[in-house]
CSV table of C-alpha atoms in Angstrom, one decimal:
chain,number,residue,atom,x,y,z
A,1,MET,CA,-137.3,9.6,-154.1
A,2,ASN,CA,-133.9,11.3,-154.9
A,3,ALA,CA,-133.4,9.2,-158.0
A,4,PHE,CA,-136.5,10.6,-159.8
A,5,PRO,CA,-135.1,14.0,-160.7
A,6,THR,CA,-132.0,12.4,-162.1
A,7,ILE,CA,-134.0,9.9,-164.2
A,8,ARG,CA,-136.3,12.7,-165.4
A,9,ARG,CA,-133.3,14.9,-166.3
A,10,SER,CA,-131.6,12.1,-168.2
A,11,LEU,CA,-134.7,11.8,-170.4
A,12,ILE,CA,-135.3,15.6,-170.8
A,13,LEU,CA,-131.9,16.3,-172.4
A,14,PRO,CA,-132.2,13.7,-175.2
A,15,LEU,CA,-135.8,14.7,-175.8
A,16,PHE,CA,-134.8,18.3,-176.0
A,17,ALA,CA,-132.1,17.5,-178.4
A,18,VAL,CA,-134.4,15.5,-180.6
A,19,GLY,CA,-137.0,18.3,-180.4
A,20,MET,CA,-134.4,20.9,-181.5
A,21,LEU,CA,-133.4,18.7,-184.5
A,22,LEU,CA,-137.0,18.1,-185.6
A,23,CYS,CA,-138.0,21.7,-185.2
A,24,ALA,CA,-135.0,23.0,-187.1
A,25,GLY,CA,-135.5,20.5,-189.9
A,26,PRO,CA,-133.0,18.3,-191.7
A,27,ALA,CA,-130.4,21.1,-192.3
A,28,VAL,CA,-129.6,22.0,-188.7
A,29,GLY,CA,-126.0,23.2,-189.1
A,30,VAL,CA,-126.3,25.6,-186.0
A,31,VAL,CA,-125.2,25.7,-182.4
A,32,ILE,CA,-127.8,26.1,-179.7
A,33,GLU,CA,-127.5,29.4,-177.8
A,34,ALA,CA,-128.5,30.3,-174.3
A,35,GLY,CA,-132.2,31.1,-173.7
A,36,ASP,CA,-134.8,31.2,-171.0
A,37,GLU,CA,-136.0,27.7,-171.8
A,38,THR,CA,-132.7,26.1,-172.9
A,39,PRO,CA,-131.1,23.7,-170.4
A,40,ASP,CA,-127.6,24.8,-169.5
A,41,GLU,CA,-126.3,21.5,-170.7
A,42,MET,CA,-127.5,22.2,-174.2
A,43,VAL,CA,-125.9,25.6,-174.6
A,44,GLY,CA,-123.2,25.4,-177.3
A,45,VAL,CA,-124.4,22.0,-178.6
A,46,GLY,CA,-124.8,21.8,-182.4
A,47,VAL,CA,-122.9,21.6,-185.7
A,48,GLU,CA,-120.7,24.2,-187.4
A,49,GLU,CA,-120.2,22.9,-190.9
A,50,ASN,CA,-116.6,22.9,-192.0
A,51,LEU,CA,-116.9,21.8,-195.6
A,52,GLY,CA,-113.6,21.1,-197.3
A,53,VAL,CA,-111.6,20.5,-194.1
A,54,GLN,CA,-109.0,17.8,-194.3
A,55,LEU,CA,-109.2,15.3,-191.5
A,56,PRO,CA,-106.0,14.3,-189.7
A,57,LEU,CA,-105.4,10.9,-191.1
A,58,ASP,CA,-102.8,10.1,-188.4
A,59,LEU,CA,-105.3,10.5,-185.5
A,60,ALA,CA,-105.2,7.3,-183.5
A,61,PHE,CA,-108.1,5.2,-182.2
A,62,ARG,CA,-108.9,1.6,-181.4
A,63,ASN,CA,-111.5,-0.4,-183.4
A,64,GLU,CA,-114.1,-2.9,-182.1
A,65,GLU,CA,-111.5,-5.6,-182.1
A,66,GLY,CA,-109.2,-3.6,-179.8
A,67,GLU,CA,-106.7,-3.0,-182.7
A,68,ALA,CA,-104.8,0.3,-182.9
A,69,VAL,CA,-105.9,2.1,-186.0
A,70,THR,CA,-105.8,5.6,-187.5
A,71,LEU,CA,-108.4,7.5,-189.6
A,72,GLY,CA,-106.1,6.9,-192.5
A,73,SER,CA,-106.8,3.2,-192.2
A,74,TYR,CA,-110.2,3.9,-193.7
A,75,MET,CA,-109.6,7.0,-195.8
A,76,ASN,CA,-106.9,5.7,-198.1
A,77,GLY,CA,-108.1,7.0,-201.4
A,78,GLU,CA,-110.3,4.0,-202.3
A,79,LYS,CA,-113.8,4.7,-201.1
A,80,PRO,CA,-115.9,7.5,-199.6
A,81,VAL,CA,-116.7,7.2,-195.9
A,82,LEU,CA,-119.8,8.0,-193.9
A,83,LEU,CA,-118.5,9.5,-190.6
A,84,LEU,CA,-120.6,9.6,-187.4
A,85,LEU,CA,-119.8,10.9,-183.9
A,86,ASN,CA,-122.0,9.3,-181.2
A,87,TYR,CA,-121.6,6.8,-178.4
A,88,SER,CA,-122.9,3.3,-177.6
A,89,ASN,CA,-124.3,4.1,-174.2
A,90,CYS,CA,-126.5,6.9,-175.4
A,91,PRO,CA,-130.0,6.5,-174.0
A,92,MET,CA,-131.9,7.8,-177.1
A,93,LEU,CA,-130.5,9.9,-179.9
A,94,CYS,CA,-127.6,7.8,-181.1
A,95,GLY,CA,-129.8,4.7,-181.3
A,96,GLN,CA,-132.4,6.6,-183.3
A,97,GLN,CA,-129.8,7.9,-185.6
A,98,LEU,CA,-128.2,4.5,-186.3
A,99,ASN,CA,-131.6,2.9,-186.7
A,100,ASP,CA,-132.6,5.6,-189.3
A,101,LEU,CA,-129.3,5.1,-191.1
A,102,VAL,CA,-129.6,1.3,-191.3
A,103,ARG,CA,-133.2,1.8,-192.5
A,104,ALA,CA,-132.0,4.0,-195.4
A,105,LEU,CA,-129.1,1.7,-196.2
A,106,ASN,CA,-131.6,-1.2,-196.5
A,107,ASP,CA,-133.8,0.8,-198.9
A,108,PRO,CA,-134.2,-0.6,-202.5
A,109,GLY,CA,-132.6,2.7,-203.6
A,110,MET,CA,-129.3,1.5,-202.2
A,111,GLU,CA,-129.4,-1.8,-204.2
A,112,ASN,CA,-125.9,-2.7,-205.5
A,113,PHE,CA,-124.4,0.0,-203.3
A,114,SER,CA,-123.1,-1.8,-200.2
A,115,ILE,CA,-121.0,-1.1,-197.1
A,116,GLY,CA,-117.5,-2.4,-197.5
A,117,ARG,CA,-117.7,-2.3,-201.3
A,118,GLU,CA,-118.7,1.1,-202.6
A,119,PHE,CA,-118.3,2.9,-199.2
A,120,ASP,CA,-117.3,2.4,-195.6
A,121,ILE,CA,-118.8,3.7,-192.3
A,122,VAL,CA,-116.7,5.0,-189.4
A,123,SER,CA,-118.5,5.7,-186.2
A,124,VAL,CA,-116.4,7.3,-183.5
A,125,SER,CA,-117.5,7.3,-179.9
A,126,ILE,CA,-117.4,10.7,-178.2
A,127,ASP,CA,-117.3,8.9,-174.8
A,128,PRO,CA,-113.6,8.2,-173.8
A,129,ARG,CA,-114.8,5.8,-171.2
A,130,GLU,CA,-116.1,3.3,-173.8
A,131,GLN,CA,-113.9,0.3,-174.5
A,132,PRO,CA,-113.6,-1.9,-177.6
A,133,GLU,CA,-115.7,-4.6,-176.0
A,134,ARG,CA,-118.7,-2.2,-175.9
A,135,ALA,CA,-118.0,-1.0,-179.5
A,136,LYS,CA,-118.0,-4.7,-180.6
A,137,LEU,CA,-121.4,-5.2,-179.2
A,138,THR,CA,-122.7,-2.1,-181.0
A,139,HIS,CA,-121.0,-3.3,-184.2
A,140,LYS,CA,-122.6,-6.7,-183.9
A,141,ARG,CA,-126.1,-5.2,-183.4
A,142,TYR,CA,-126.1,-2.9,-186.4
A,143,SER,CA,-124.3,-5.3,-188.7
A,144,GLU,CA,-127.1,-7.8,-188.1
A,145,GLN,CA,-129.7,-5.1,-188.8
A,146,TYR,CA,-128.0,-4.3,-192.1
A,147,ASP,CA,-129.5,-6.8,-194.5
A,148,ARG,CA,-126.4,-7.5,-196.5
A,149,PRO,CA,-124.5,-10.5,-195.1
A,150,GLY,CA,-120.7,-10.4,-195.4
A,151,THR,CA,-120.4,-6.6,-195.3
A,152,SER,CA,-119.8,-6.0,-191.6
A,153,HIS,CA,-116.0,-5.5,-192.4
A,154,GLY,CA,-116.9,-2.1,-193.9
A,155,TRP,CA,-118.6,-0.7,-190.7
A,156,HIS,CA,-116.1,0.4,-188.0
A,157,PHE,CA,-116.8,1.5,-184.5
A,158,LEU,CA,-113.9,3.3,-182.9
A,159,VAL,CA,-113.0,4.4,-179.4
A,160,GLY,CA,-110.3,6.6,-178.2
A,161,ASN,CA,-108.9,9.0,-175.6
A,162,ASP,CA,-110.5,12.4,-174.8
A,163,GLU,CA,-107.8,14.4,-176.6
A,164,ASN,CA,-108.1,12.7,-179.9
A,165,ILE,CA,-111.9,12.6,-179.8
A,166,HIS,CA,-112.0,16.4,-179.2
A,167,LYS,CA,-109.5,17.0,-182.0
A,168,LEU,CA,-111.7,15.3,-184.5
A,169,ALA,CA,-114.9,16.8,-183.1
A,170,ASP,CA,-113.5,20.4,-183.1
A,171,LEU,CA,-112.2,20.0,-186.6
A,172,VAL,CA,-115.5,19.0,-188.1
A,173,GLY,CA,-117.5,21.5,-186.0
A,174,TYR,CA,-119.3,18.9,-183.8
A,175,ARG,CA,-120.2,20.6,-180.5
A,176,TYR,CA,-121.2,18.5,-177.5
A,177,ASN,CA,-121.2,18.7,-173.7
A,178,PHE,CA,-120.7,16.2,-171.0
A,179,VAL,CA,-123.4,16.2,-168.3
A,180,GLU,CA,-121.8,15.3,-165.0
A,181,SER,CA,-125.1,14.9,-163.2
A,182,THR,CA,-126.1,12.0,-165.4
A,183,GLY,CA,-122.8,10.9,-166.8
A,184,GLU,CA,-124.2,11.3,-170.4
A,185,PHE,CA,-123.6,13.6,-173.3
A,186,ALA,CA,-125.7,16.4,-174.8
A,187,HIS,CA,-124.9,16.2,-178.5
A,188,PRO,CA,-126.3,16.7,-182.0
A,189,ALA,CA,-127.1,14.1,-184.7
A,190,THR,CA,-125.2,14.6,-187.9
A,191,LEU,CA,-123.7,12.5,-190.7
A,192,MET,CA,-120.6,13.6,-192.6
A,193,ILE,CA,-119.7,12.4,-196.1
A,194,VAL,CA,-116.0,12.2,-196.4
A,195,THR,CA,-114.0,11.8,-199.7
A,196,PRO,CA,-111.7,8.8,-200.1
A,197,GLU,CA,-108.8,11.1,-199.3
A,198,GLY,CA,-110.4,12.3,-196.0
A,199,VAL,CA,-111.9,15.7,-196.9
A,200,VAL,CA,-115.3,16.5,-195.5
A,201,SER,CA,-117.7,16.9,-198.5
A,202,ARG,CA,-121.2,17.0,-197.1
A,203,TYR,CA,-123.1,17.3,-193.8
A,204,ILE,CA,-126.5,15.6,-193.4
A,205,ASN,CA,-127.9,16.9,-190.2
A,206,GLY,CA,-130.9,15.6,-188.1
A,207,LEU,CA,-132.7,12.3,-188.3
A,208,GLY,CA,-134.5,10.4,-191.0
A,209,TYR,CA,-132.1,9.7,-193.9
A,210,GLU,CA,-133.1,9.4,-197.6
A,211,ALA,CA,-131.5,6.7,-199.6
A,212,LYS,CA,-131.1,8.8,-202.7
A,213,THR,CA,-129.4,11.6,-200.7
A,214,LEU,CA,-126.9,9.2,-199.1
A,215,ARG,CA,-126.1,7.6,-202.5
A,216,LEU,CA,-125.7,10.7,-204.5
A,217,SER,CA,-123.6,12.4,-201.7
A,218,MET,CA,-121.2,9.5,-201.8
A,219,VAL,CA,-121.0,9.4,-205.6
A,220,GLU,CA,-120.3,13.1,-205.6
A,221,ALA,CA,-117.7,12.8,-202.8
A,222,ALA,CA,-116.0,9.9,-204.6
A,223,ASP,CA,-115.8,12.1,-207.8
A,224,GLY,CA,-116.9,9.3,-210.1
A,225,LYS,CA,-114.9,6.6,-208.4
A,226,VAL,CA,-118.1,4.8,-207.3
A,227,GLY,CA,-121.7,4.6,-208.6
A,228,SER,CA,-123.3,3.7,-211.9
A,229,THR,CA,-123.8,5.7,-215.1
A,230,VAL,CA,-127.3,6.4,-214.0
A,231,ASP,CA,-125.9,8.0,-210.7
A,232,GLN,CA,-123.7,10.3,-212.8
A,233,ILE,CA,-126.6,11.4,-214.9
A,234,LEU,CA,-128.8,12.0,-211.8
A,235,LEU,CA,-126.0,14.3,-210.4
A,236,THR,CA,-126.4,16.5,-213.5
A,237,CYS,CA,-130.2,16.8,-212.8
A,238,PHE,CA,-130.1,17.1,-209.0
A,239,VAL,CA,-128.4,19.6,-206.6
A,240,TYR,CA,-128.1,19.4,-202.8
A,241,ASP,CA,-130.6,21.7,-201.1
A,242,HIS,CA,-129.2,22.7,-197.7
A,243,THR,CA,-132.7,24.0,-196.5
A,244,LYS,CA,-134.2,20.5,-197.0
A,245,GLY,CA,-131.2,18.4,-196.3
A,246,LYS,CA,-131.6,16.4,-199.5
A,247,TYR,CA,-131.0,16.5,-203.3
A,248,ALA,CA,-133.7,18.3,-205.3
A,249,PRO,CA,-134.3,18.7,-209.1
A,250,GLN,CA,-132.1,21.3,-210.8
A,251,ALA,CA,-133.9,23.0,-213.7
A,252,VAL,CA,-130.7,23.8,-215.6
A,253,GLY,CA,-129.4,20.2,-215.4
A,254,ILE,CA,-132.8,18.7,-216.4
A,255,MET,CA,-133.0,21.1,-219.4
A,256,LYS,CA,-129.5,20.2,-220.5
A,257,LEU,CA,-130.3,16.5,-220.2
A,258,GLY,CA,-133.6,17.0,-222.0
A,259,ALA,CA,-131.8,18.8,-224.8
A,260,ALA,CA,-129.2,16.1,-225.1
A,261,ALA,CA,-131.9,13.4,-225.1
A,262,THR,CA,-133.9,15.3,-227.8
A,263,VAL,CA,-130.8,15.5,-230.1
A,264,LEU,CA,-130.2,11.8,-229.5
A,265,VAL,CA,-133.8,10.9,-230.4
A,266,LEU,CA,-133.8,13.1,-233.5
A,267,GLY,CA,-130.5,11.6,-234.5
A,268,LEU,CA,-131.8,8.0,-234.2
A,269,ALA,CA,-135.0,9.0,-236.0
A,270,LEU,CA,-133.2,10.6,-238.9
A,271,ALA,CA,-130.4,8.1,-239.2
A,272,PRO,CA,-132.3,5.8,-241.6
A,273,TYR,CA,-133.2,8.8,-243.8
A,274,TRP,CA,-129.6,10.0,-243.9
A,275,LEU,CA,-128.3,6.5,-244.7
A,276,HIS,CA,-130.9,6.1,-247.5
A,277,ARG,CA,-130.0,9.5,-248.9
A,278,ARG,CA,-126.3,8.7,-248.7
A,279,ARG,CA,-126.8,5.4,-250.5
A,280,SER,CA,-129.0,7.1,-253.2
A,281,THR,CA,-126.3,9.8,-253.8
A,282,LYS,CA,-123.6,7.1,-254.1
A,283,SER,CA,-125.8,5.2,-256.5
A,284,THR,CA,-126.5,8.2,-258.7
A,285,GLU,CA,-122.8,9.1,-258.7
A,286,SER,CA,-122.0,5.5,-259.7
A,287,ASP,CA,-124.5,5.6,-262.5
A,288,SER,CA,-123.2,8.9,-263.8
A,289,THR,CA,-119.6,7.5,-263.8
A,290,ASP,CA,-120.7,4.4,-265.7
A,291,SER,CA,-122.5,6.5,-268.3
A,292,THR,CA,-119.4,8.8,-268.8
A,293,ASP,CA,-117.2,5.8,-269.2
A,294,THR,CA,-119.5,4.3,-271.8
A,295,GLN,CA,-119.6,7.6,-273.8
A,296,GLU,CA,-115.8,7.8,-273.7
A,297,THR,CA,-115.6,4.2,-275.0
A,298,ILE,CA,-118.0,4.9,-277.9
A,299,THR,CA,-116.1,8.1,-278.9
A,300,ALA,CA,-112.8,6.3,-278.9
């Protein structure tokens, strides 16, 4: 009898968080304020976007193998990083977020763009009680869901002490509360794109990730260090729309690309004519020179 309110409460908080995310849309970027219908545990929960902030690369954690690591172990100037803050024992939201992420990463739009090669993923637990053994189980689960064998070395699940977790969360504007009555956390769902040097480049808030948005965000964050020529062209035609949480067509970029394509097509179409005209001009000049030489010989 006494257990029912606790169970119900443990379900209400995650459902409330999901509801807030879905109602607010992809671009949440806000902190929940107190209200008549807002549970006390959700007040102050949300995301304050700190774009351009440099992460403390010496911040210490342990990975899923129990090894001592720092953020700098993964942000060493080589690849962009997808950074998540969540926790393995989360009853609802974290699992949904990770499932959505894996679904997007398995999308055909992410072909030839793999974890451990073009980018890394760092998932930091906000629960200081979690140990590497628990992180290892989570790592195994989502590595198996990711349909790219041999790439699990690029996805890292980190655990740490409360002080370092809060340092990272405060710096990136990730606001969450610990709910003592359930032993769980009220928290938002957000994905941060970090440059190879450890600078926050983009926030993708909410659930349901789009493969194109993930890919272009990482290409942009890497400043041309990853991605194909097509990706670079797409970045000139698309711009990130914060209201929709994804990349949308940019009229100016499309017009510029269209103008360049028109010039290229015209150039290719007129090239045979120019070559023919050039040859004809050279031939005429050659005939004129020969005629002049002949006249000079006869005169002599």
